[in-house]
PDB file of C-alpha atoms in Angstrom:
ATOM      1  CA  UNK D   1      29.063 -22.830  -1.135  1.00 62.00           C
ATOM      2  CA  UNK D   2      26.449 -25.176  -3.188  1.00 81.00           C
ATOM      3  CA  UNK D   3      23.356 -25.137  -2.852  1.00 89.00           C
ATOM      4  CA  UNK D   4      21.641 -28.513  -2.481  1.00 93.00           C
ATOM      5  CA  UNK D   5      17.910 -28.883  -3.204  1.00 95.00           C
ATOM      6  CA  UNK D   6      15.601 -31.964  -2.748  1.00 96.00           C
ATOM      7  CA  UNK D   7      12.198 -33.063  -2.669  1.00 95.00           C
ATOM      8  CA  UNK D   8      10.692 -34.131   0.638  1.00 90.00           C
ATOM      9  CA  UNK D   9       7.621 -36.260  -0.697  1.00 86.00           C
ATOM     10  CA  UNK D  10       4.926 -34.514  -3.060  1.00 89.00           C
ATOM     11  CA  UNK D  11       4.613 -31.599  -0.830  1.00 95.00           C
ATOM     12  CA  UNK D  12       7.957 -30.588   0.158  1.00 97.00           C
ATOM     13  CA  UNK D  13      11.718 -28.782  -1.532  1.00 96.00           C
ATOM     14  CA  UNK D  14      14.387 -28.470   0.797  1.00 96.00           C
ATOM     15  CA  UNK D  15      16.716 -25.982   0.270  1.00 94.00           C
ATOM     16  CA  UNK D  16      20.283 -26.302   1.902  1.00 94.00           C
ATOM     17  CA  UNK D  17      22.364 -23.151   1.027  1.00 92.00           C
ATOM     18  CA  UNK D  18      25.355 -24.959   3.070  1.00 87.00           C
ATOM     19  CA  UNK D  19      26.182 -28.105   5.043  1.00 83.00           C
ATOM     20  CA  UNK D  20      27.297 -26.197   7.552  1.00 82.00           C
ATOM     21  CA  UNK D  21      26.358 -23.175   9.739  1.00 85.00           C
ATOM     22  CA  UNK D  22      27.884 -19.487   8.826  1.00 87.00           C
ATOM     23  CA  UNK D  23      26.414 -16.552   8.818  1.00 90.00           C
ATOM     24  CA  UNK D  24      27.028 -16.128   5.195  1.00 90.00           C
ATOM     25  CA  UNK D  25      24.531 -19.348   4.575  1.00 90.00           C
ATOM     26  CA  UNK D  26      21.998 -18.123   7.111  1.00 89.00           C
ATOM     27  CA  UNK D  27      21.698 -14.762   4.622  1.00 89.00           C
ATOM     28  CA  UNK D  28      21.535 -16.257   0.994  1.00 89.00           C
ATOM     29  CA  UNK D  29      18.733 -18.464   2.627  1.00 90.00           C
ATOM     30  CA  UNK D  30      16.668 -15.632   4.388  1.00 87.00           C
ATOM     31  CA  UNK D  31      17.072 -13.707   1.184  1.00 88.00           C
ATOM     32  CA  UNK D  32      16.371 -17.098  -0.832  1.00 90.00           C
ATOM     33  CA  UNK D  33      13.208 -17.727   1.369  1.00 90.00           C
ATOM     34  CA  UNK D  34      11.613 -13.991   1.439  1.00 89.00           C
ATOM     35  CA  UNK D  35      11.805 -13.977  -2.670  1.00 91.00           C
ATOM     36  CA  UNK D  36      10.138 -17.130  -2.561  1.00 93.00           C
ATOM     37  CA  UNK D  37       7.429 -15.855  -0.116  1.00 93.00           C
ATOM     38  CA  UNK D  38       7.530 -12.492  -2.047  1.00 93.00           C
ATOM     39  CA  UNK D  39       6.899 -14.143  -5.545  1.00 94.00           C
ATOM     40  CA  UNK D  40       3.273 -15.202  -4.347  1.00 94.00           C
ATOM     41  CA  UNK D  41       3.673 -18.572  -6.217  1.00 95.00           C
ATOM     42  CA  UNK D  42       0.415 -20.162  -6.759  1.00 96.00           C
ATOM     43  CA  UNK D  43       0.336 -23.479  -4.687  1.00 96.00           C
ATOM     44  CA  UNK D  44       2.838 -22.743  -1.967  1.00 96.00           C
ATOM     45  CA  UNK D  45       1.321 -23.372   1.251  1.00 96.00           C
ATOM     46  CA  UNK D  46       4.394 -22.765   4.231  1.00 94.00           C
ATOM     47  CA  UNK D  47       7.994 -21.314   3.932  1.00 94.00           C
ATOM     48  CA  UNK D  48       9.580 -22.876   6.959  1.00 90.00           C
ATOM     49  CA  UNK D  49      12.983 -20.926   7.928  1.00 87.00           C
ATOM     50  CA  UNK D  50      16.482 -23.154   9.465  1.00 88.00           C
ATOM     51  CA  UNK D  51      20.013 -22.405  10.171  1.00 87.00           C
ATOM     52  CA  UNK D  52      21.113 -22.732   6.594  1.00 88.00           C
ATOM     53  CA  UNK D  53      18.466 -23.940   4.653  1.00 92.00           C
ATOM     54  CA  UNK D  54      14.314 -23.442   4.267  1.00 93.00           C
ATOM     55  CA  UNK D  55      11.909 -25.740   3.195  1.00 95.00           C
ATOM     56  CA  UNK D  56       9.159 -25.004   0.806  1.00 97.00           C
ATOM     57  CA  UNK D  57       6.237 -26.493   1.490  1.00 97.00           C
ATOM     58  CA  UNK D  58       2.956 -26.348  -1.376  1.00 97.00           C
ATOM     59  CA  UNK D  59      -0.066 -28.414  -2.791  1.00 97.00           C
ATOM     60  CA  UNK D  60       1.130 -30.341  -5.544  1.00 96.00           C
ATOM     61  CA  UNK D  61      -2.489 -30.269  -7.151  1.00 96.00           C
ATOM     62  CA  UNK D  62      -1.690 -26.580  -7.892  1.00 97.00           C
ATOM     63  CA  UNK D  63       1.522 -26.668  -8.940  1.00 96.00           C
ATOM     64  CA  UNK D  64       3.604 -29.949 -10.043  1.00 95.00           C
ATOM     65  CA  UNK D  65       7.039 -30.257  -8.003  1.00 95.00           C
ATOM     66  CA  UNK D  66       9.398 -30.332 -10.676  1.00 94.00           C
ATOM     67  CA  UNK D  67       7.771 -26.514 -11.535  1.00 96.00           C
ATOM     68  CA  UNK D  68       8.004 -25.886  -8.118  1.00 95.00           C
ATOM     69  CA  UNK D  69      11.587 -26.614  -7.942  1.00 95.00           C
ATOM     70  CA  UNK D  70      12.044 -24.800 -11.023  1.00 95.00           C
ATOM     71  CA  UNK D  71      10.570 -21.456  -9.289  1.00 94.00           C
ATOM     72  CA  UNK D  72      12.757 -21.589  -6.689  1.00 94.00           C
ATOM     73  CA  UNK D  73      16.299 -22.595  -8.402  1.00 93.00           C
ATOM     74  CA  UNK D  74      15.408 -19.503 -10.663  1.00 91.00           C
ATOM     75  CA  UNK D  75      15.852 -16.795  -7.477  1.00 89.00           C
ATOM     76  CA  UNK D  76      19.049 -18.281  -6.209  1.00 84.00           C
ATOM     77  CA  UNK D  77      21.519 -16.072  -8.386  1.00 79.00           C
ATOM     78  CA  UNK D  78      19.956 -13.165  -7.171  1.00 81.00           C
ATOM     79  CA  UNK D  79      19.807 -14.322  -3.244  1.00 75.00           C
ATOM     80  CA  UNK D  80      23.931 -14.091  -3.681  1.00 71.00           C
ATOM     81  CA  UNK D  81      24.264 -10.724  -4.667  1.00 67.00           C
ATOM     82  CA  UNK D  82      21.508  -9.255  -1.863  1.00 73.00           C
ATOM     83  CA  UNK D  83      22.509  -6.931   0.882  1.00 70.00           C
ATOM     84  CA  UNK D  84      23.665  -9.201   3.883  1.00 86.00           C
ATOM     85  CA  UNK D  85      22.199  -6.298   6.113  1.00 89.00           C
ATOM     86  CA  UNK D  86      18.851  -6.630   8.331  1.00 91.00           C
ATOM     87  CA  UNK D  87      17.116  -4.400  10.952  1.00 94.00           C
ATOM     88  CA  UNK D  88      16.774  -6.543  14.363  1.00 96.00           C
ATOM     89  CA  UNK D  89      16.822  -5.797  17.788  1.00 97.00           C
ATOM     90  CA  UNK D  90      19.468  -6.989  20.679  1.00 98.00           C
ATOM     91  CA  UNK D  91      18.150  -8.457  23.836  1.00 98.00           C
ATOM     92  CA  UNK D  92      19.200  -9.365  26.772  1.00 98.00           C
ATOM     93  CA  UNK D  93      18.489 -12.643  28.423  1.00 98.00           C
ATOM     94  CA  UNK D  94      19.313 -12.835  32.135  1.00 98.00           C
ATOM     95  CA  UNK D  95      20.906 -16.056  33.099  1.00 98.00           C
ATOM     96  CA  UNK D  96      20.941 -17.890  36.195  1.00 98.00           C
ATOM     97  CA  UNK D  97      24.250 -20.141  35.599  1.00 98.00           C
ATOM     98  CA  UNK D  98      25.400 -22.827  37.701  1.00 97.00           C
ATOM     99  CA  UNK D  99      21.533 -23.248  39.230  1.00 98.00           C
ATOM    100  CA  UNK D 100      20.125 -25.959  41.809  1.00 98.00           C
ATOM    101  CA  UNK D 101      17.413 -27.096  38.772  1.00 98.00           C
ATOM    102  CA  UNK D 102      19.410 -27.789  36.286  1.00 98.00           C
ATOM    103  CA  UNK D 103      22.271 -29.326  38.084  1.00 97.00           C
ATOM    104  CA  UNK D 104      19.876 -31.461  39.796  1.00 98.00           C
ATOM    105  CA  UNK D 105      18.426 -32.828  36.274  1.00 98.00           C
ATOM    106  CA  UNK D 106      22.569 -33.471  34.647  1.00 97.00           C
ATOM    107  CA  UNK D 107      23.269 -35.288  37.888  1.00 96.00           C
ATOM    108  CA  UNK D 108      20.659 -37.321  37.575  1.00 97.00           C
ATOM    109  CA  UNK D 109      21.483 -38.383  33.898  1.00 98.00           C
ATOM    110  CA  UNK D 110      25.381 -38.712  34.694  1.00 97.00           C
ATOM    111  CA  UNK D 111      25.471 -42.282  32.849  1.00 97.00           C
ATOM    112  CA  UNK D 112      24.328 -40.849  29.552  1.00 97.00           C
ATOM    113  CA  UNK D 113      27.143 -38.401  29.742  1.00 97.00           C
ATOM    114  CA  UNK D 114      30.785 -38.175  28.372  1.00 96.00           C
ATOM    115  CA  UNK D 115      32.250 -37.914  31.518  1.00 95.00           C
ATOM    116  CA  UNK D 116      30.054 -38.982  34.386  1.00 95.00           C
ATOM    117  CA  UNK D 117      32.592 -37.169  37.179  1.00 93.00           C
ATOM    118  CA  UNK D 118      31.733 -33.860  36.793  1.00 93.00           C
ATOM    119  CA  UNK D 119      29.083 -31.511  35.625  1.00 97.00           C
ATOM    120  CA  UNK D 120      27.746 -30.052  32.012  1.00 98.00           C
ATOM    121  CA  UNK D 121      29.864 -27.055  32.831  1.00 98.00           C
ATOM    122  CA  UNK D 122      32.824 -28.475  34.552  1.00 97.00           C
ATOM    123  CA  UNK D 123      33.477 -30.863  30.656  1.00 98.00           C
ATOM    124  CA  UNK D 124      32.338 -27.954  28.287  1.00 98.00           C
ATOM    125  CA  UNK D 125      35.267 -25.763  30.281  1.00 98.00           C
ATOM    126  CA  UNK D 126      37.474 -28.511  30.071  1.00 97.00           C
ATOM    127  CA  UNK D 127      37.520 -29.474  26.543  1.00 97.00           C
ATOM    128  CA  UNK D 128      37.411 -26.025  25.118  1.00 97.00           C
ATOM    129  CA  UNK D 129      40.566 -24.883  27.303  1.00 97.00           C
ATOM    130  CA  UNK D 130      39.501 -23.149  29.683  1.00 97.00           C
ATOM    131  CA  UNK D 131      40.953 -23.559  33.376  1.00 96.00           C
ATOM    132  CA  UNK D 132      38.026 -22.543  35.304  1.00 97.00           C
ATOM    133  CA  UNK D 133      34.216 -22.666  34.933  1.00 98.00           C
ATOM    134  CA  UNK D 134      34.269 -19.322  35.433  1.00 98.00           C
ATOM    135  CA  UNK D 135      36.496 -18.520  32.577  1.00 98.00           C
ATOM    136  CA  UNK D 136      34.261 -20.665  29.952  1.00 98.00           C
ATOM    137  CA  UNK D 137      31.015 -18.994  31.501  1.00 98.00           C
ATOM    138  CA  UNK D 138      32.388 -15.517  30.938  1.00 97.00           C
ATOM    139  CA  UNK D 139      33.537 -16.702  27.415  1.00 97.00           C
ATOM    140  CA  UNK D 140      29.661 -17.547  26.994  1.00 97.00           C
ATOM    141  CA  UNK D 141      27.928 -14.516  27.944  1.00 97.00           C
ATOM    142  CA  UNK D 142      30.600 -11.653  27.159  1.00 96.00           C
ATOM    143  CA  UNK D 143      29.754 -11.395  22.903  1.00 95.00           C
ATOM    144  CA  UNK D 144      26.259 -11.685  21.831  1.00 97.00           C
ATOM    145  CA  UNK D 145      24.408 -14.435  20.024  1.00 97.00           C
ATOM    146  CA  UNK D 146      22.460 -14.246  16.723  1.00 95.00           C
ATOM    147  CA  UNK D 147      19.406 -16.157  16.536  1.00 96.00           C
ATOM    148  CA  UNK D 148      19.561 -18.280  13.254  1.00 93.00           C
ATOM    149  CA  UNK D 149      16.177 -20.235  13.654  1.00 92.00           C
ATOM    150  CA  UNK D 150      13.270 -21.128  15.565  1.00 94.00           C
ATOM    151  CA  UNK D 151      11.759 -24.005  15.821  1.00 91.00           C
ATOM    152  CA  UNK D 152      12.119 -28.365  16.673  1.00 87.00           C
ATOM    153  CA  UNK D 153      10.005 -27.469  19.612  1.00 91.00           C
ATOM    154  CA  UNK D 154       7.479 -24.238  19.524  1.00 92.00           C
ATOM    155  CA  UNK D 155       9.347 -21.351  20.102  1.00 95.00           C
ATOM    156  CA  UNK D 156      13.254 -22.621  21.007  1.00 96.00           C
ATOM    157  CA  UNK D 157      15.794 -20.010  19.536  1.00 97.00           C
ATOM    158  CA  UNK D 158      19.182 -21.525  18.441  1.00 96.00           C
ATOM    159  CA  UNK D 159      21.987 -19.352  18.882  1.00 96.00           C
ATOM    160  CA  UNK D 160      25.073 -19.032  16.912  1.00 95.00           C
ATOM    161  CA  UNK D 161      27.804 -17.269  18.401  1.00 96.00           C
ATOM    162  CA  UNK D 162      29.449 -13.450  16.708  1.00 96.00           C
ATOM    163  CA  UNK D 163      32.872 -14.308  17.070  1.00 95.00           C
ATOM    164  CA  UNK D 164      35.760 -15.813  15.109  1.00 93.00           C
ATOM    165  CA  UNK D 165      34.897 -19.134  13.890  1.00 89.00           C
ATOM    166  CA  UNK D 166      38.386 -19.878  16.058  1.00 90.00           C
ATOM    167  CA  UNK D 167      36.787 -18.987  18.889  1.00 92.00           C
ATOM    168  CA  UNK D 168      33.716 -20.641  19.290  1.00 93.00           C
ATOM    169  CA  UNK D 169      33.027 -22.428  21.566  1.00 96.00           C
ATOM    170  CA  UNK D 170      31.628 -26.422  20.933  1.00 96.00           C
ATOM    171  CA  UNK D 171      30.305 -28.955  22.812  1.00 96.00           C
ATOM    172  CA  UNK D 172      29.032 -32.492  21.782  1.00 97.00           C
ATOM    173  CA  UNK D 173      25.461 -33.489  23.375  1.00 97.00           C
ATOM    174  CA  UNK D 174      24.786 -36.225  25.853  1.00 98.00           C
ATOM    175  CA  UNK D 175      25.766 -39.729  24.760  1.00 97.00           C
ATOM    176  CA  UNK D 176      22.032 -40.645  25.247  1.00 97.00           C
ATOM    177  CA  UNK D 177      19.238 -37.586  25.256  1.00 97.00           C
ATOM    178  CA  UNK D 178      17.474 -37.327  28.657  1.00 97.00           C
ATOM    179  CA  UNK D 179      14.047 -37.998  29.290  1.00 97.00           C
ATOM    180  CA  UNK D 180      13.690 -34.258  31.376  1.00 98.00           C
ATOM    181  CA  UNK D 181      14.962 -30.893  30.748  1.00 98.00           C
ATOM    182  CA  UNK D 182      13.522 -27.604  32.803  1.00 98.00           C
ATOM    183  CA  UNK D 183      12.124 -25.319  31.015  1.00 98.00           C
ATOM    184  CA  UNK D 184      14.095 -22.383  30.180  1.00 98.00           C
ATOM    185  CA  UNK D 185      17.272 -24.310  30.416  1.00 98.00           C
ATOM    186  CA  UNK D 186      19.942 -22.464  28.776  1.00 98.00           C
ATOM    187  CA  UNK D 187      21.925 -25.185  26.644  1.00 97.00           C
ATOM    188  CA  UNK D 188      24.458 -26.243  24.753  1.00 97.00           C
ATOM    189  CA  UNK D 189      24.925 -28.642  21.479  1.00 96.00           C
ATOM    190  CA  UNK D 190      27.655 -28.188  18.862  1.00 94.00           C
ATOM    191  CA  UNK D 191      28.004 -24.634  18.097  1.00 92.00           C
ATOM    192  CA  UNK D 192      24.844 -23.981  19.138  1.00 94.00           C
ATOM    193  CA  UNK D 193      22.980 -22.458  22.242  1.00 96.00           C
ATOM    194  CA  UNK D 194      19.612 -22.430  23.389  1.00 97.00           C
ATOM    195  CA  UNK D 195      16.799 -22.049  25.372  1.00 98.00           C
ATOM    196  CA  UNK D 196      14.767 -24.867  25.898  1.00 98.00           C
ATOM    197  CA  UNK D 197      11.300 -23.375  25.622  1.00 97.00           C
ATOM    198  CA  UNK D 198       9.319 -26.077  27.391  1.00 97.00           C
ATOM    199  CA  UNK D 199      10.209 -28.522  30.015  1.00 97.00           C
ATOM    200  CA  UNK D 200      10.880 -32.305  28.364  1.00 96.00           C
ATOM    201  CA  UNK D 201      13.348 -34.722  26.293  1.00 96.00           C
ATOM    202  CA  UNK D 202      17.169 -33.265  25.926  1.00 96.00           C
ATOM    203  CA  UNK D 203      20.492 -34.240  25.074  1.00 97.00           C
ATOM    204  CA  UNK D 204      22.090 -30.396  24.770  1.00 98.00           C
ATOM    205  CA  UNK D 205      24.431 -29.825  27.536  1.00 98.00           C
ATOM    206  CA  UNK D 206      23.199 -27.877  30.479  1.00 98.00           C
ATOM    207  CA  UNK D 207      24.808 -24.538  31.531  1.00 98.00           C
ATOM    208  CA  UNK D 208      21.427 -22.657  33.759  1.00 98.00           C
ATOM    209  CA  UNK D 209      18.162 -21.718  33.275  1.00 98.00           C
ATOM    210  CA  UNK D 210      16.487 -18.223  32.360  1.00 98.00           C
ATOM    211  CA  UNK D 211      13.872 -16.347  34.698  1.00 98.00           C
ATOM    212  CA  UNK D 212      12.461 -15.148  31.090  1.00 98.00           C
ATOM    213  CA  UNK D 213       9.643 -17.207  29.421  1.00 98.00           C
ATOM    214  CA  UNK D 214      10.235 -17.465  25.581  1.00 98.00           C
ATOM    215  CA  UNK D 215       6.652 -19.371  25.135  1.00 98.00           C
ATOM    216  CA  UNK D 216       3.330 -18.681  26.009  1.00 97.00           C
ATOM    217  CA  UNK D 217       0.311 -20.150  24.142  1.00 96.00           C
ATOM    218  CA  UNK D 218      -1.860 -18.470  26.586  1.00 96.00           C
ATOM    219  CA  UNK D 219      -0.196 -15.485  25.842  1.00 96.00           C
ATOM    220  CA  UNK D 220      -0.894 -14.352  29.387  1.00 95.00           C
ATOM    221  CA  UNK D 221       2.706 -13.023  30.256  1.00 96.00           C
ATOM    222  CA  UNK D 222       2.824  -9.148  28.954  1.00 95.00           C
ATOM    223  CA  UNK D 223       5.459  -9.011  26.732  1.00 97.00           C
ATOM    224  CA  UNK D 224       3.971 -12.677  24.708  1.00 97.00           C
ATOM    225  CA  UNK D 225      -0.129 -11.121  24.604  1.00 95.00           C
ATOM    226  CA  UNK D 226       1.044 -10.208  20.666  1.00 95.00           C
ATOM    227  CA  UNK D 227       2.546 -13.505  19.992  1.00 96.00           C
ATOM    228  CA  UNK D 228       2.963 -16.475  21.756  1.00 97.00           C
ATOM    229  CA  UNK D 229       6.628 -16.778  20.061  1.00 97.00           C
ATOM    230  CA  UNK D 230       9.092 -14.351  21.512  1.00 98.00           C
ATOM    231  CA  UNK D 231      12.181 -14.773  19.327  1.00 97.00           C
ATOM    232  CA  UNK D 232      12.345 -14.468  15.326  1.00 93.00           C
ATOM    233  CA  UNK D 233      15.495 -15.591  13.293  1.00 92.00           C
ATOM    234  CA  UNK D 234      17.848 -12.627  13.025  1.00 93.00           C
ATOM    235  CA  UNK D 235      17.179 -11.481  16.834  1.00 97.00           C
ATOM    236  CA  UNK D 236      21.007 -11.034  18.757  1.00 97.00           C
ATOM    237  CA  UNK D 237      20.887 -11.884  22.236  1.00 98.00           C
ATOM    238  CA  UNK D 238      23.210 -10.821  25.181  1.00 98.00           C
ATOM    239  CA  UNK D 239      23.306 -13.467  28.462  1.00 98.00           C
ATOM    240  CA  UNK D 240      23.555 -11.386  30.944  1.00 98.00           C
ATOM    241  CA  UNK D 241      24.816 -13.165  34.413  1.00 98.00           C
ATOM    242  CA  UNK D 242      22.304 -13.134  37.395  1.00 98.00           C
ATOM    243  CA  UNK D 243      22.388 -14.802  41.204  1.00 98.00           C
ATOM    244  CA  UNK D 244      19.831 -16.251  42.654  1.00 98.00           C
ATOM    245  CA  UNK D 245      18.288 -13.175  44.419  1.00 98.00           C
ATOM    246  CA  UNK D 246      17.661 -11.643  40.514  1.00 98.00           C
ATOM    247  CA  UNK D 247      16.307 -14.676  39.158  1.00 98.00           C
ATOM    248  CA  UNK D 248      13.604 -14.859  41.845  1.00 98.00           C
ATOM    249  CA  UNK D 249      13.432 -11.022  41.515  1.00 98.00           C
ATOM    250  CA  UNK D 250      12.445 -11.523  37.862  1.00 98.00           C
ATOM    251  CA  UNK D 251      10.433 -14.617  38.305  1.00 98.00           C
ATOM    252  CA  UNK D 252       7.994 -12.273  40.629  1.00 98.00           C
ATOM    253  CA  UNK D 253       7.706  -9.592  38.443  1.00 98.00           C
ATOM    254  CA  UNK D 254       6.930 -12.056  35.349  1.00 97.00           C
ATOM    255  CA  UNK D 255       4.461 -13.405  37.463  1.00 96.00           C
ATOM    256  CA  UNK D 256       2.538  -9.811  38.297  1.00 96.00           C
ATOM    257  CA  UNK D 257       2.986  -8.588  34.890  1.00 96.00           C
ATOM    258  CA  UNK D 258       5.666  -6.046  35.198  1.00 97.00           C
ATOM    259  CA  UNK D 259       8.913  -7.582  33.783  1.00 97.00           C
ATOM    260  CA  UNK D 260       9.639  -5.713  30.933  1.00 96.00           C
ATOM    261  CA  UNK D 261      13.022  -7.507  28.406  1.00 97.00           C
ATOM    262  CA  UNK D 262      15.817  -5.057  27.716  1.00 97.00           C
ATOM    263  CA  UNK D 263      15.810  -4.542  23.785  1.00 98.00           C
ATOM    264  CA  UNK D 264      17.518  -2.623  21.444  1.00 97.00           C
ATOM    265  CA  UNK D 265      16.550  -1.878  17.456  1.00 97.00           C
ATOM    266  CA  UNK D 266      19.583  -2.336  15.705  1.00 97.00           C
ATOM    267  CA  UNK D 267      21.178  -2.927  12.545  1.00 96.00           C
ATOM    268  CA  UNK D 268      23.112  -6.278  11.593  1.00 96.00           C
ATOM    269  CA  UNK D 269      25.515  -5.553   8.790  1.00 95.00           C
ATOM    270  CA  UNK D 270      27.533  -8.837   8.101  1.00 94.00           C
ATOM    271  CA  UNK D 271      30.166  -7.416   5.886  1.00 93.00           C
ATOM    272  CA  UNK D 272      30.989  -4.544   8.563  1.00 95.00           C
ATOM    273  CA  UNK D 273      30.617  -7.499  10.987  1.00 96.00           C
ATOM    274  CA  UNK D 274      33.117  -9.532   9.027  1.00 95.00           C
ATOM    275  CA  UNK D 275      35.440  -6.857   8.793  1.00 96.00           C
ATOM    276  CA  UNK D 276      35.534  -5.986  12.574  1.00 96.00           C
ATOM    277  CA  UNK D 277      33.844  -8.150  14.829  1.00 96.00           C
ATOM    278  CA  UNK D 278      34.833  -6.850  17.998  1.00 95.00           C
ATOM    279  CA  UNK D 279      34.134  -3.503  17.360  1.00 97.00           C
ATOM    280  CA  UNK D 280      31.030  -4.357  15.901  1.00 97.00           C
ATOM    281  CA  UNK D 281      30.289  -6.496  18.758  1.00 97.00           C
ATOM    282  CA  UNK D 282      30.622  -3.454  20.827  1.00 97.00           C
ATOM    283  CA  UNK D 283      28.220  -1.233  19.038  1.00 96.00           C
ATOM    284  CA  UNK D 284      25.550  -3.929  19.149  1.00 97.00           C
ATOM    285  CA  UNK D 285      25.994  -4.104  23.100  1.00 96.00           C
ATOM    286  CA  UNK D 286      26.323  -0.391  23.021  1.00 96.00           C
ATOM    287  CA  UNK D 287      23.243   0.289  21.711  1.00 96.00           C
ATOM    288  CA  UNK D 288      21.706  -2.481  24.212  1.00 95.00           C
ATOM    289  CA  UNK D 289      23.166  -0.588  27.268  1.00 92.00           C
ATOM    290  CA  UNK D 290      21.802   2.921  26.002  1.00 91.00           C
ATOM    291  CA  UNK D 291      18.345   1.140  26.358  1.00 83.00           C
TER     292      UNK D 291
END
């Protein structure tokens, strides 16, 4: 692992900690990034957290780049040897697969797709071996999901999946992006889940949609009147499978103010995580069960 900085203009050092995503990357950069914040360095103006990487962002009439980059090459030594261990919380996002909304939306965008036959779900169970939809869904929502970043649009979580890197599951995005995407769409692009916060422009693969706003800038809905933002990097979700009857269910009681999101406090420990995922999988949704 090498890191890789660059500038980005006069106002900007990017810091990649890995050209790819692991867990191991996503820790030597939080730890990287809070030292940074931490340090109070005159000048800097935004710390601005990814999957692997951060980017630095400061006013170069305080403090030249070249001493900027200097300030933050001198903390990465330290970033390795840091406890890869950080209190979180589990949650559990109900998902409405296989729904009328977003099936509606792939069909319509069929030419910009791999295979033009079938559905989002029908080509992501196909090319990662599974015989059924239903096998490939299960395979989605049975281990949880930690939430490396935030961000591209205001308040969409990506989602990396706890499990053997053997094991997860990948999908390529569309051929061409879409124009439309529903809000709340639960989707799919490399390794990588999501939840499209707002409705718009798309080209991850389509799997269903939540009943659970993640974005609010009104902050009207009761669990967002704090912060419009609901996730944070480090968060661990849970899907958990709903029908149709639940996701209206929810959708009401989101609308009168009395949907509450299952969460757990937790502890994420990626060595103990490392050295038995499954079991440690099982704790996490343990603890989110005992809720």
């Amino acid at each position: 692992m090498k890191t890789r900085y660059t500038y980005g203009g006069d106002e900007h050092i990017y810091v990649e900690i890995d050209d790819e995503m692991s867990l191991d990357a996503f820790f030597i950069a939080l730890s990287l990034s809070n030292m940074v914040r931490e340090a109070n360095i005159p000048g800097v103006t935004e710390i601005l957290p990814a999957n692997a990487s951060f980017e630095v962002r400061f006013d170069p009439d305080v403090i030249a780049p070249d001493s900027m980059m200097e300030k933050i090459k001198a903390f990465e030594h330290q970033a390795e040897a840091q406890e890869k261990r950080l209190d979180t919380r589990i949650i559990e996002i109900p998902v409405y697969y296989e729904d009328p909304w977003t099936h509606e939306t792939l069909m319509r965008f069929r030419e910009r797709h791999q295979d033009p036959t079938g559905s989002d779900l029908d080509y992501a169970a196909r090319i990662n071996g599974y015989e059924t939809v239903a096998d490939f869904i299960e395979a989605h929502h049975s281990q949880p999901w930690f939430v490396s970043m935030v961000g591209f649009v205001s308040g969409l979580p990506f989602l990396y999946q706890l499990v053997e890197r053997d094991k997860q599951l990948e999908v390529p995005k569309y051929l061409r992006p879409r124009t439309d995407t529903p809000k709340l769409t639960v989707g799919y692009g490399g390794c990588f889940s999501c939840i499209y916060s707002v409705r718009g422009a798309g080209g991850y693969q389509m799997f269903g949609i939540t009943p659970m706003p993640i974005y609010d800038p009104e902050q009207k809905i009761s669990y967002l009147k704090d912060f419009m933002v609901f996730f944070k990097p480090g968060d661990i979700v849970k899907w958990k499978p709903i029908d149709r009857a639940e996701y209206d269910r929810i959708t009401e009681a989101v609308e009168d103010g009395t949907y509450t999101p299952r969460i757990a406090e937790v502890e994420f420990d990626l060595d103990a995580f490392n050295d038995d995922m499954t079991g440690f999988n099982a704790k996490l949704m343990e603890a989110l069960n005992d809720a």
